[in-house]
């Protein structure tokens, strides 16, 4: 069985047990049933697909944890939008752990309701939808005409922001998607393993502590309110805020920020990661009056904070045919504007990387007379990789041209010395010198 399949198997079994009677989970061994798997275009493992009414409906691209599968598949069961008939239905629907999107319409044949139902079908994987053709249900929430309202989860209600937001746009899939994207997280959402991907690509401050919205809502919101109070002072400056359970993200805190289990005690730990991948952590202890967080943010927006970089020590002697790049010397070696760089990202445990090493070293030796070309490697497990480099596996190799350091090009060729040489003959800024012989392009 493949490694990813083995990892998924117990989670899938647990999810199947929890979903029994609601959604059926099934599995197919493609080594035995190759014809079935071929018919549905399965060419990698594990592949998960959603079937509706016996038809292949969509690829499953949700979480791979048991709880994540359960949450995702419950949203697939039943109608994409729940019809609401009275205030009791409405109150029960919005009193939920997640945000709720409710369409209030004046009649069942409203064109706006039809658009809402289309949109809910398109976004049912990610959000909860309900609708009513009785506008009077929305009167207590200030609804007077056809509109969509986003209700924030009651557990996140706070005096620092409204508990609901009304859309002022005509309903369409595009407008509703944008309305939800702009408002669903609010000022300070609860960051989890399930929603973290939706929050990537933002400038994000996270307060990590014992967040527990199942057993200790009051204690959780005690610290969250202190974060929000400070956040409101900097609301217009483009930074997003969240709280997260420290234990859930402890591995990431250790690996990315060097914060161990004993750091900070019971007080929130504060980190910032911006969309460029730059990282900062608050060194001062979190104070109950929020003043330490206020000082941290003032320094952040003033550009006074020192970036936190995960880096090995730069080698004292770096004269070999393959230069060793670490995060601390990346700017000097890779971003030197006058040099072309061929850069391999590797992992110490990677078998393919070990096989490549002698060939890569030979390449460096053959090109040692070229002052304008650097052959380099970087351990991507021990150093921060700049976000412009999409490293998903090992080895991954990029060509970084002189004068275009913001445009690294992924190398897709073979792994023999001649493959690299032929590639560099085509892309290098200057003609190659091989040993003592000049190779004109």
CSV table of C-alpha atoms in Angstrom, one decimal:
chain,number,residue,atom,x,y,z
A,1,UNK,CA,0.0,0.0,0.0
A,2,UNK,CA,1.3,3.5,-0.8
A,3,UNK,CA,2.5,5.6,2.1
A,4,UNK,CA,-0.2,8.3,1.7
A,5,UNK,CA,-2.9,5.5,1.5
A,6,UNK,CA,-1.6,4.1,4.8
A,7,UNK,CA,-1.7,7.5,6.4
A,8,UNK,CA,-5.3,8.1,5.2
A,9,UNK,CA,-6.7,4.6,6.0
A,10,UNK,CA,-7.3,5.0,9.8
A,11,UNK,CA,-8.7,8.6,9.3
A,12,UNK,CA,-11.0,7.3,6.5
A,13,UNK,CA,-12.3,4.4,8.7
A,14,UNK,CA,-13.0,6.8,11.6
A,15,UNK,CA,-14.9,9.2,9.3
A,16,UNK,CA,-16.9,6.3,7.9
A,17,UNK,CA,-18.0,5.3,11.3
A,18,UNK,CA,-19.0,8.8,12.3
A,19,UNK,CA,-20.9,9.4,9.0
A,20,UNK,CA,-22.8,6.1,9.1
A,21,UNK,CA,-26.4,6.7,8.2
A,22,UNK,CA,-25.6,10.1,6.7
A,23,UNK,CA,-23.0,9.6,4.0
A,24,UNK,CA,-21.6,6.3,2.8
A,25,UNK,CA,-17.8,6.1,2.4
A,26,UNK,CA,-16.5,3.3,0.2
A,27,UNK,CA,-13.0,2.2,-1.0
A,28,UNK,CA,-11.7,0.4,-4.1
A,29,UNK,CA,-8.4,-1.4,-4.4
A,30,UNK,CA,-7.1,-0.3,-7.8
A,31,UNK,CA,-4.6,-3.1,-7.9
A,32,UNK,CA,-7.4,-5.6,-8.0
A,33,UNK,CA,-10.1,-3.5,-9.8
A,34,UNK,CA,-8.0,-1.7,-12.4
A,35,UNK,CA,-10.9,-1.6,-14.9
A,36,UNK,CA,-13.1,0.3,-12.5
A,37,UNK,CA,-10.4,2.7,-11.5
A,38,UNK,CA,-9.4,3.3,-15.2
A,39,UNK,CA,-13.1,4.1,-16.0
A,40,UNK,CA,-13.0,7.0,-13.6
A,41,UNK,CA,-9.6,8.3,-14.6
A,42,UNK,CA,-7.8,7.3,-11.4
A,43,UNK,CA,-4.0,7.4,-12.0
A,44,UNK,CA,-2.6,8.2,-8.6
A,45,UNK,CA,-3.2,7.1,-5.0
A,46,UNK,CA,-5.1,7.8,-2.9
A,47,UNK,CA,-7.7,9.4,-5.2
A,48,UNK,CA,-11.1,10.4,-3.6
A,49,UNK,CA,-14.2,11.2,-5.6
A,50,UNK,CA,-17.7,12.2,-4.6
A,51,UNK,CA,-20.6,10.4,-6.2
A,52,UNK,CA,-24.1,11.8,-6.2
A,53,UNK,CA,-27.1,9.7,-7.4
A,54,UNK,CA,-24.7,7.1,-8.8
A,55,UNK,CA,-22.8,9.6,-11.0
A,56,UNK,CA,-19.2,10.8,-10.6
A,57,UNK,CA,-20.0,14.3,-9.3
A,58,UNK,CA,-16.6,15.8,-8.3
A,59,UNK,CA,-13.1,15.2,-7.1
A,60,UNK,CA,-12.8,15.4,-3.3
A,61,UNK,CA,-10.3,18.1,-2.4
A,62,UNK,CA,-11.1,18.6,1.2
A,63,UNK,CA,-9.1,17.8,4.4
A,64,UNK,CA,-7.7,14.3,4.9
A,65,UNK,CA,-8.3,14.1,8.7
A,66,UNK,CA,-11.3,12.2,10.1
A,67,UNK,CA,-13.0,15.3,11.5
A,68,UNK,CA,-12.2,17.2,8.3
A,69,UNK,CA,-13.7,14.5,6.1
A,70,UNK,CA,-16.8,14.3,8.3
A,71,UNK,CA,-17.3,18.1,8.2
A,72,UNK,CA,-16.8,18.3,4.5
A,73,UNK,CA,-19.1,15.4,3.6
A,74,UNK,CA,-21.9,16.6,5.9
A,75,UNK,CA,-22.0,19.7,3.7
A,76,UNK,CA,-22.4,17.4,0.7
A,77,UNK,CA,-25.4,15.6,2.1
A,78,UNK,CA,-28.9,17.0,1.5
A,79,UNK,CA,-29.7,20.3,-0.2
A,80,UNK,CA,-27.0,22.9,-0.8
A,81,UNK,CA,-29.2,25.5,0.9
A,82,UNK,CA,-31.6,24.6,3.8
A,83,UNK,CA,-35.1,26.1,3.5
A,84,UNK,CA,-36.2,28.0,6.6
A,85,UNK,CA,-39.9,28.2,7.5
A,86,UNK,CA,-40.0,30.1,10.7
A,87,UNK,CA,-37.9,32.0,13.2
A,88,UNK,CA,-37.2,28.9,15.2
A,89,UNK,CA,-35.6,27.4,12.0
A,90,UNK,CA,-33.6,30.5,11.5
A,91,UNK,CA,-32.3,30.7,15.1
A,92,UNK,CA,-31.3,27.0,15.0
A,93,UNK,CA,-29.5,27.4,11.7
A,94,UNK,CA,-27.4,30.4,12.7
A,95,UNK,CA,-26.6,29.0,16.1
A,96,UNK,CA,-23.7,27.0,14.7
A,97,UNK,CA,-19.9,26.5,15.1
A,98,UNK,CA,-19.3,27.9,11.6
A,99,UNK,CA,-20.6,31.1,9.9
A,100,UNK,CA,-24.0,30.9,8.2
A,101,UNK,CA,-25.1,32.6,4.9
A,102,UNK,CA,-28.9,33.2,4.7
A,103,UNK,CA,-30.8,34.5,1.8
A,104,UNK,CA,-34.0,36.4,2.6
A,105,UNK,CA,-36.4,36.8,-0.3
A,106,UNK,CA,-40.0,38.1,-0.9
A,107,UNK,CA,-41.2,35.1,-2.9
A,108,UNK,CA,-40.2,31.5,-3.9
A,109,UNK,CA,-40.1,32.4,-7.6
A,110,UNK,CA,-37.8,35.4,-7.0
A,111,UNK,CA,-35.0,35.5,-9.6
A,112,UNK,CA,-32.6,36.5,-6.8
A,113,UNK,CA,-33.5,33.3,-4.9
A,114,UNK,CA,-32.7,31.3,-8.0
A,115,UNK,CA,-29.3,32.9,-8.3
A,116,UNK,CA,-28.7,32.3,-4.5
A,117,UNK,CA,-29.5,28.6,-4.9
A,118,UNK,CA,-27.1,28.3,-7.9
A,119,UNK,CA,-24.4,30.0,-5.8
A,120,UNK,CA,-25.0,27.8,-2.8
A,121,UNK,CA,-24.6,24.7,-5.0
A,122,UNK,CA,-21.3,26.1,-6.3
A,123,UNK,CA,-20.0,26.8,-2.8
A,124,UNK,CA,-21.5,24.1,-0.6
A,125,UNK,CA,-18.1,22.6,0.0
A,126,UNK,CA,-16.9,25.7,1.9
A,127,UNK,CA,-19.9,27.4,3.5
A,128,UNK,CA,-23.3,26.8,5.1
A,129,UNK,CA,-26.4,28.2,3.2
A,130,UNK,CA,-30.0,28.6,4.1
A,131,UNK,CA,-32.9,30.6,2.5
A,132,UNK,CA,-36.5,31.7,3.1
A,133,UNK,CA,-39.2,33.2,1.0
A,134,UNK,CA,-40.7,35.0,4.0
A,135,UNK,CA,-39.0,38.4,4.5
A,136,UNK,CA,-40.7,38.8,7.9
A,137,UNK,CA,-38.2,36.2,9.3
A,138,UNK,CA,-35.5,38.8,8.9
A,139,UNK,CA,-37.2,41.8,10.4
A,140,UNK,CA,-35.5,41.4,13.8
A,141,UNK,CA,-32.2,41.5,11.9
A,142,UNK,CA,-33.1,44.7,10.0
A,143,UNK,CA,-34.0,42.9,6.8
A,144,UNK,CA,-36.6,44.8,4.8
A,145,UNK,CA,-36.0,43.7,1.2
A,146,UNK,CA,-34.4,40.8,-0.7
A,147,UNK,CA,-30.9,40.4,0.6
A,148,UNK,CA,-28.2,38.0,1.8
A,149,UNK,CA,-27.0,38.1,5.4
A,150,UNK,CA,-23.8,36.5,6.8
A,151,UNK,CA,-24.2,35.5,10.4
A,152,UNK,CA,-20.9,35.1,12.3
A,153,UNK,CA,-20.7,32.1,14.7
A,154,UNK,CA,-22.2,32.9,18.1
A,155,UNK,CA,-18.9,31.7,19.8
A,156,UNK,CA,-17.1,34.5,18.0
A,157,UNK,CA,-19.6,37.3,18.8
A,158,UNK,CA,-17.7,40.3,20.2
A,159,UNK,CA,-18.4,44.0,21.0
A,160,UNK,CA,-15.6,44.9,18.6
A,161,UNK,CA,-17.6,43.9,15.4
A,162,UNK,CA,-21.1,43.3,14.3
A,163,UNK,CA,-22.4,39.8,14.6
A,164,UNK,CA,-23.9,39.9,11.1
A,165,UNK,CA,-23.2,41.6,7.8
A,166,UNK,CA,-25.7,42.4,5.0
A,167,UNK,CA,-24.9,42.3,1.4
A,168,UNK,CA,-25.8,45.4,-0.7
A,169,UNK,CA,-25.2,43.7,-4.1
A,170,UNK,CA,-27.5,41.9,-6.4
A,171,UNK,CA,-27.1,38.1,-6.0
A,172,UNK,CA,-24.8,36.2,-8.4
A,173,UNK,CA,-22.3,33.5,-7.9
A,174,UNK,CA,-19.4,36.0,-8.3
A,175,UNK,CA,-20.9,38.7,-6.0
A,176,UNK,CA,-21.8,36.2,-3.3
A,177,UNK,CA,-18.4,34.6,-3.5
A,178,UNK,CA,-16.8,38.0,-3.0
A,179,UNK,CA,-19.2,39.0,-0.2
A,180,UNK,CA,-18.4,35.8,1.7
A,181,UNK,CA,-14.6,36.1,1.1
A,182,UNK,CA,-14.6,39.7,2.3
A,183,UNK,CA,-16.6,39.0,5.5
A,184,UNK,CA,-16.6,35.4,6.6
A,185,UNK,CA,-13.4,35.6,8.7
A,186,UNK,CA,-14.3,38.9,10.5
A,187,UNK,CA,-11.7,40.9,12.5
A,188,UNK,CA,-10.2,37.9,14.3
A,189,UNK,CA,-11.3,34.4,13.2
A,190,UNK,CA,-10.4,31.0,14.7
A,191,UNK,CA,-7.6,29.6,12.6
A,192,UNK,CA,-7.7,25.8,12.3
A,193,UNK,CA,-6.0,23.0,10.3
A,194,UNK,CA,-9.2,22.9,8.2
A,195,UNK,CA,-9.3,26.6,7.2
A,196,UNK,CA,-5.6,27.5,7.2
A,197,UNK,CA,-5.3,27.2,3.4
A,198,UNK,CA,-8.1,29.8,3.0
A,199,UNK,CA,-6.0,32.2,5.1
A,200,UNK,CA,-2.7,31.7,3.3
A,201,UNK,CA,-1.5,34.5,1.1
A,202,UNK,CA,-2.6,37.2,3.6
A,203,UNK,CA,-0.5,39.3,6.0
A,204,UNK,CA,-1.5,37.4,9.2
A,205,UNK,CA,-0.9,37.8,12.9
A,206,UNK,CA,-1.8,34.8,15.0
A,207,UNK,CA,-2.2,34.5,18.7
A,208,UNK,CA,-1.5,30.9,19.8
A,209,UNK,CA,-2.8,29.8,23.2
A,210,UNK,CA,-5.2,27.2,24.7
A,211,UNK,CA,-8.0,28.0,22.3
A,212,UNK,CA,-10.9,25.7,23.1
A,213,UNK,CA,-14.3,26.7,21.7
A,214,UNK,CA,-15.9,23.4,22.8
A,215,UNK,CA,-15.1,23.4,26.5
A,216,UNK,CA,-14.0,26.9,27.4
A,217,UNK,CA,-15.6,29.6,25.2
A,218,UNK,CA,-15.3,32.3,27.9
A,219,UNK,CA,-11.6,31.6,28.6
A,220,UNK,CA,-10.8,31.5,24.9
A,221,UNK,CA,-12.6,34.8,24.2
A,222,UNK,CA,-10.9,36.4,27.2
A,223,UNK,CA,-7.6,36.5,25.2
A,224,UNK,CA,-9.2,36.9,21.8
A,225,UNK,CA,-11.0,40.1,23.0
A,226,UNK,CA,-7.6,41.5,24.1
A,227,UNK,CA,-6.2,40.8,20.7
A,228,UNK,CA,-9.2,42.4,19.0
A,229,UNK,CA,-9.1,45.5,21.2
A,230,UNK,CA,-5.6,46.2,19.9
A,231,UNK,CA,-6.4,45.1,16.3
A,232,UNK,CA,-9.1,47.7,16.0
A,233,UNK,CA,-6.5,50.4,16.4
A,234,UNK,CA,-4.6,49.1,13.3
A,235,UNK,CA,-7.6,47.9,11.3
A,236,UNK,CA,-6.9,50.1,8.2
A,237,UNK,CA,-3.2,48.9,7.8
A,238,UNK,CA,-3.9,45.6,5.9
A,239,UNK,CA,-2.9,43.1,8.6
A,240,UNK,CA,-5.2,40.2,9.3
A,241,UNK,CA,-5.6,38.6,12.8
A,242,UNK,CA,-6.5,35.2,14.1
A,243,UNK,CA,-6.4,33.0,17.2
A,244,UNK,CA,-5.3,29.4,17.1
A,245,UNK,CA,-4.9,26.4,19.4
A,246,UNK,CA,-1.2,26.2,20.3
A,247,UNK,CA,-1.1,22.4,20.6
A,248,UNK,CA,-2.6,22.0,17.1
A,249,UNK,CA,0.2,24.2,15.6
A,250,UNK,CA,3.0,23.3,17.9
A,251,UNK,CA,5.1,21.5,15.3
A,252,UNK,CA,4.8,24.5,12.9
A,253,UNK,CA,5.7,26.9,15.8
A,254,UNK,CA,8.9,25.0,16.6
A,255,UNK,CA,9.9,24.5,13.0
A,256,UNK,CA,9.1,27.9,11.6
A,257,UNK,CA,9.6,30.2,14.6
A,258,UNK,CA,11.8,28.2,17.0
A,259,UNK,CA,9.2,28.3,19.7
A,260,UNK,CA,9.1,25.3,22.0
A,261,UNK,CA,6.4,24.0,24.3
A,262,UNK,CA,7.7,25.9,27.3
A,263,UNK,CA,8.0,29.3,25.6
A,264,UNK,CA,5.4,31.8,26.8
A,265,UNK,CA,3.8,29.6,29.4
A,266,UNK,CA,0.0,30.0,29.4
A,267,UNK,CA,0.1,33.4,27.8
A,268,UNK,CA,-0.6,33.8,24.0
A,269,UNK,CA,2.4,33.6,21.7
A,270,UNK,CA,2.2,36.2,18.9
A,271,UNK,CA,3.6,35.6,15.4
A,272,UNK,CA,3.3,37.4,12.0
A,273,UNK,CA,3.8,35.9,8.6
A,274,UNK,CA,3.3,38.2,5.7
A,275,UNK,CA,2.4,37.3,2.1
A,276,UNK,CA,6.1,37.5,1.1
A,277,UNK,CA,6.8,34.8,3.7
A,278,UNK,CA,8.6,37.1,6.1
A,279,UNK,CA,8.2,36.0,9.7
A,280,UNK,CA,8.2,37.9,13.0
A,281,UNK,CA,7.5,36.8,16.6
A,282,UNK,CA,6.8,39.0,19.6
A,283,UNK,CA,9.6,38.7,22.1
A,284,UNK,CA,7.9,40.6,24.9
A,285,UNK,CA,5.5,38.7,27.1
A,286,UNK,CA,1.8,39.2,26.2
A,287,UNK,CA,0.3,41.6,28.8
A,288,UNK,CA,-3.3,41.6,29.8
A,289,UNK,CA,-3.7,45.3,29.0
A,290,UNK,CA,-2.6,44.6,25.4
A,291,UNK,CA,0.2,47.2,25.6
A,292,UNK,CA,3.0,44.8,24.6
A,293,UNK,CA,1.0,43.7,21.5
A,294,UNK,CA,0.4,47.4,20.8
A,295,UNK,CA,4.2,48.1,20.9
A,296,UNK,CA,4.9,45.1,18.8
A,297,UNK,CA,2.5,46.2,16.1
A,298,UNK,CA,3.8,49.8,16.1
A,299,UNK,CA,7.3,48.4,15.5
A,300,UNK,CA,6.0,46.1,12.8
A,301,UNK,CA,4.3,48.8,10.8
A,302,UNK,CA,7.3,51.2,11.3
A,303,UNK,CA,9.6,48.5,9.8
A,304,UNK,CA,11.6,48.2,13.0
A,305,UNK,CA,11.2,44.5,13.6
A,306,UNK,CA,14.0,42.0,12.7
A,307,UNK,CA,12.8,39.3,10.5
A,308,UNK,CA,12.9,35.8,11.8
A,309,UNK,CA,14.8,33.5,9.5
A,310,UNK,CA,15.4,29.8,9.8
A,311,UNK,CA,18.9,29.2,8.6
A,312,UNK,CA,21.9,26.9,9.0
A,313,UNK,CA,25.2,28.5,9.7
A,314,UNK,CA,26.9,29.6,6.5
A,315,UNK,CA,30.0,27.5,5.8
A,316,UNK,CA,33.3,29.1,6.6
A,317,UNK,CA,34.9,27.7,3.5
A,318,UNK,CA,32.5,27.7,0.5
A,319,UNK,CA,35.1,27.2,-2.3
A,320,UNK,CA,33.8,23.8,-3.6
A,321,UNK,CA,32.4,23.3,-7.1
A,322,UNK,CA,28.9,23.4,-5.7
A,323,UNK,CA,28.3,26.4,-3.4
A,324,UNK,CA,26.3,25.8,-0.2
A,325,UNK,CA,23.4,28.2,0.1
A,326,UNK,CA,21.7,28.8,3.4
A,327,UNK,CA,19.0,31.4,4.2
A,328,UNK,CA,21.5,33.8,5.7
A,329,UNK,CA,23.7,33.9,2.5
A,330,UNK,CA,20.9,33.5,0.0
A,331,UNK,CA,20.9,37.2,-0.9
A,332,UNK,CA,24.6,37.3,-1.4
A,333,UNK,CA,25.0,34.1,-3.4
A,334,UNK,CA,21.7,33.6,-5.3
A,335,UNK,CA,20.5,37.2,-5.7
A,336,UNK,CA,23.9,38.5,-6.9
A,337,UNK,CA,22.6,40.5,-9.9
A,338,UNK,CA,25.7,39.8,-12.1
A,339,UNK,CA,25.6,36.0,-11.9
A,340,UNK,CA,23.4,33.2,-13.3
A,341,UNK,CA,22.7,30.6,-10.6
A,342,UNK,CA,21.5,26.9,-10.9
A,343,UNK,CA,20.1,26.2,-7.5
A,344,UNK,CA,19.1,22.7,-6.2
A,345,UNK,CA,16.7,22.4,-3.3
A,346,UNK,CA,17.3,19.1,-1.5
A,347,UNK,CA,16.5,17.2,1.6
A,348,UNK,CA,19.2,15.1,3.5
A,349,UNK,CA,17.0,12.0,3.5
A,350,UNK,CA,16.0,12.2,-0.2
A,351,UNK,CA,17.3,9.2,-2.2
A,352,UNK,CA,17.0,11.0,-5.6
A,353,UNK,CA,19.1,13.9,-4.2
A,354,UNK,CA,21.8,11.5,-3.1
A,355,UNK,CA,21.9,9.9,-6.6
A,356,UNK,CA,22.1,13.4,-8.2
A,357,UNK,CA,24.9,14.6,-5.9
A,358,UNK,CA,28.0,13.2,-7.8
A,359,UNK,CA,26.6,14.4,-11.2
A,360,UNK,CA,25.8,17.8,-9.8
A,361,UNK,CA,29.3,18.0,-8.3
A,362,UNK,CA,30.8,17.0,-11.7
A,363,UNK,CA,28.7,19.8,-13.3
A,364,UNK,CA,30.2,22.3,-10.9
A,365,UNK,CA,33.7,21.1,-11.6
A,366,UNK,CA,33.2,21.3,-15.4
A,367,UNK,CA,31.9,24.9,-15.0
A,368,UNK,CA,34.4,26.1,-12.4
A,369,UNK,CA,36.1,28.4,-14.9
A,370,UNK,CA,32.9,30.3,-15.4
A,371,UNK,CA,32.9,33.4,-13.2
A,372,UNK,CA,29.3,34.3,-14.3
A,373,UNK,CA,27.7,31.0,-13.3
A,374,UNK,CA,27.1,29.6,-9.8
A,375,UNK,CA,26.1,25.9,-9.3
A,376,UNK,CA,24.5,25.8,-5.8
A,377,UNK,CA,22.5,23.7,-3.4
A,378,UNK,CA,20.3,24.4,-0.4
A,379,UNK,CA,18.9,22.1,2.3
A,380,UNK,CA,15.2,23.1,2.1
A,381,UNK,CA,14.4,21.3,5.4
A,382,UNK,CA,16.9,23.4,7.4
A,383,UNK,CA,16.5,26.8,5.8
A,384,UNK,CA,13.6,29.1,4.9
A,385,UNK,CA,12.8,28.9,1.2
A,386,UNK,CA,11.8,32.2,-0.4
A,387,UNK,CA,8.1,32.2,-1.5
A,388,UNK,CA,9.0,32.8,-5.1
A,389,UNK,CA,10.4,29.3,-5.3
A,390,UNK,CA,7.6,26.6,-5.4
A,391,UNK,CA,9.3,23.6,-3.8
A,392,UNK,CA,6.9,20.7,-3.4
A,393,UNK,CA,9.3,17.8,-3.6
A,394,UNK,CA,13.0,16.9,-3.8
A,395,UNK,CA,15.2,17.6,-5.6
A,396,UNK,CA,13.7,20.7,-7.2
A,397,UNK,CA,16.1,22.8,-9.3
A,398,UNK,CA,15.7,26.4,-10.5
A,399,UNK,CA,17.7,28.6,-12.9
A,400,UNK,CA,18.0,32.1,-11.5
A,401,UNK,CA,19.1,34.4,-14.3
A,402,UNK,CA,21.4,37.4,-13.8
A,403,UNK,CA,19.4,40.6,-13.7
A,404,UNK,CA,16.1,38.8,-13.2
A,405,UNK,CA,16.3,37.5,-9.6
A,406,UNK,CA,12.5,37.9,-9.2
A,407,UNK,CA,11.9,35.4,-12.0
A,408,UNK,CA,13.4,32.0,-11.1
A,409,UNK,CA,12.7,29.3,-13.8
A,410,UNK,CA,12.0,25.8,-12.7
A,411,UNK,CA,14.4,23.3,-14.4
A,412,UNK,CA,12.4,20.4,-16.0
A,413,UNK,CA,15.2,18.6,-17.8
A,414,UNK,CA,17.1,15.4,-17.2
A,415,UNK,CA,19.5,14.7,-14.4
A,416,UNK,CA,22.7,13.8,-16.4
A,417,UNK,CA,25.6,16.2,-16.6
A,418,UNK,CA,25.1,16.7,-20.3
A,419,UNK,CA,21.4,17.5,-19.7
A,420,UNK,CA,22.4,20.4,-17.4
A,421,UNK,CA,25.1,21.6,-19.7
A,422,UNK,CA,22.8,21.6,-22.8
A,423,UNK,CA,20.2,23.5,-20.8
A,424,UNK,CA,22.8,26.1,-19.6
A,425,UNK,CA,24.1,26.6,-23.1
A,426,UNK,CA,20.7,27.8,-24.0
A,427,UNK,CA,19.8,30.0,-21.1
A,428,UNK,CA,23.1,31.3,-19.7
A,429,UNK,CA,23.8,35.0,-20.0
A,430,UNK,CA,27.4,34.4,-21.2
A,431,UNK,CA,28.9,31.6,-23.3
A,432,UNK,CA,30.0,28.6,-21.3
A,433,UNK,CA,33.6,27.7,-20.6
A,434,UNK,CA,34.1,24.0,-20.2
A,435,UNK,CA,37.4,23.3,-18.6
A,436,UNK,CA,39.7,25.3,-20.8
A,437,UNK,CA,37.5,25.1,-23.9
A,438,UNK,CA,35.1,27.9,-24.7
A,439,UNK,CA,31.6,26.7,-25.9
A,440,UNK,CA,30.1,29.4,-28.1
A,441,UNK,CA,26.3,29.5,-28.1
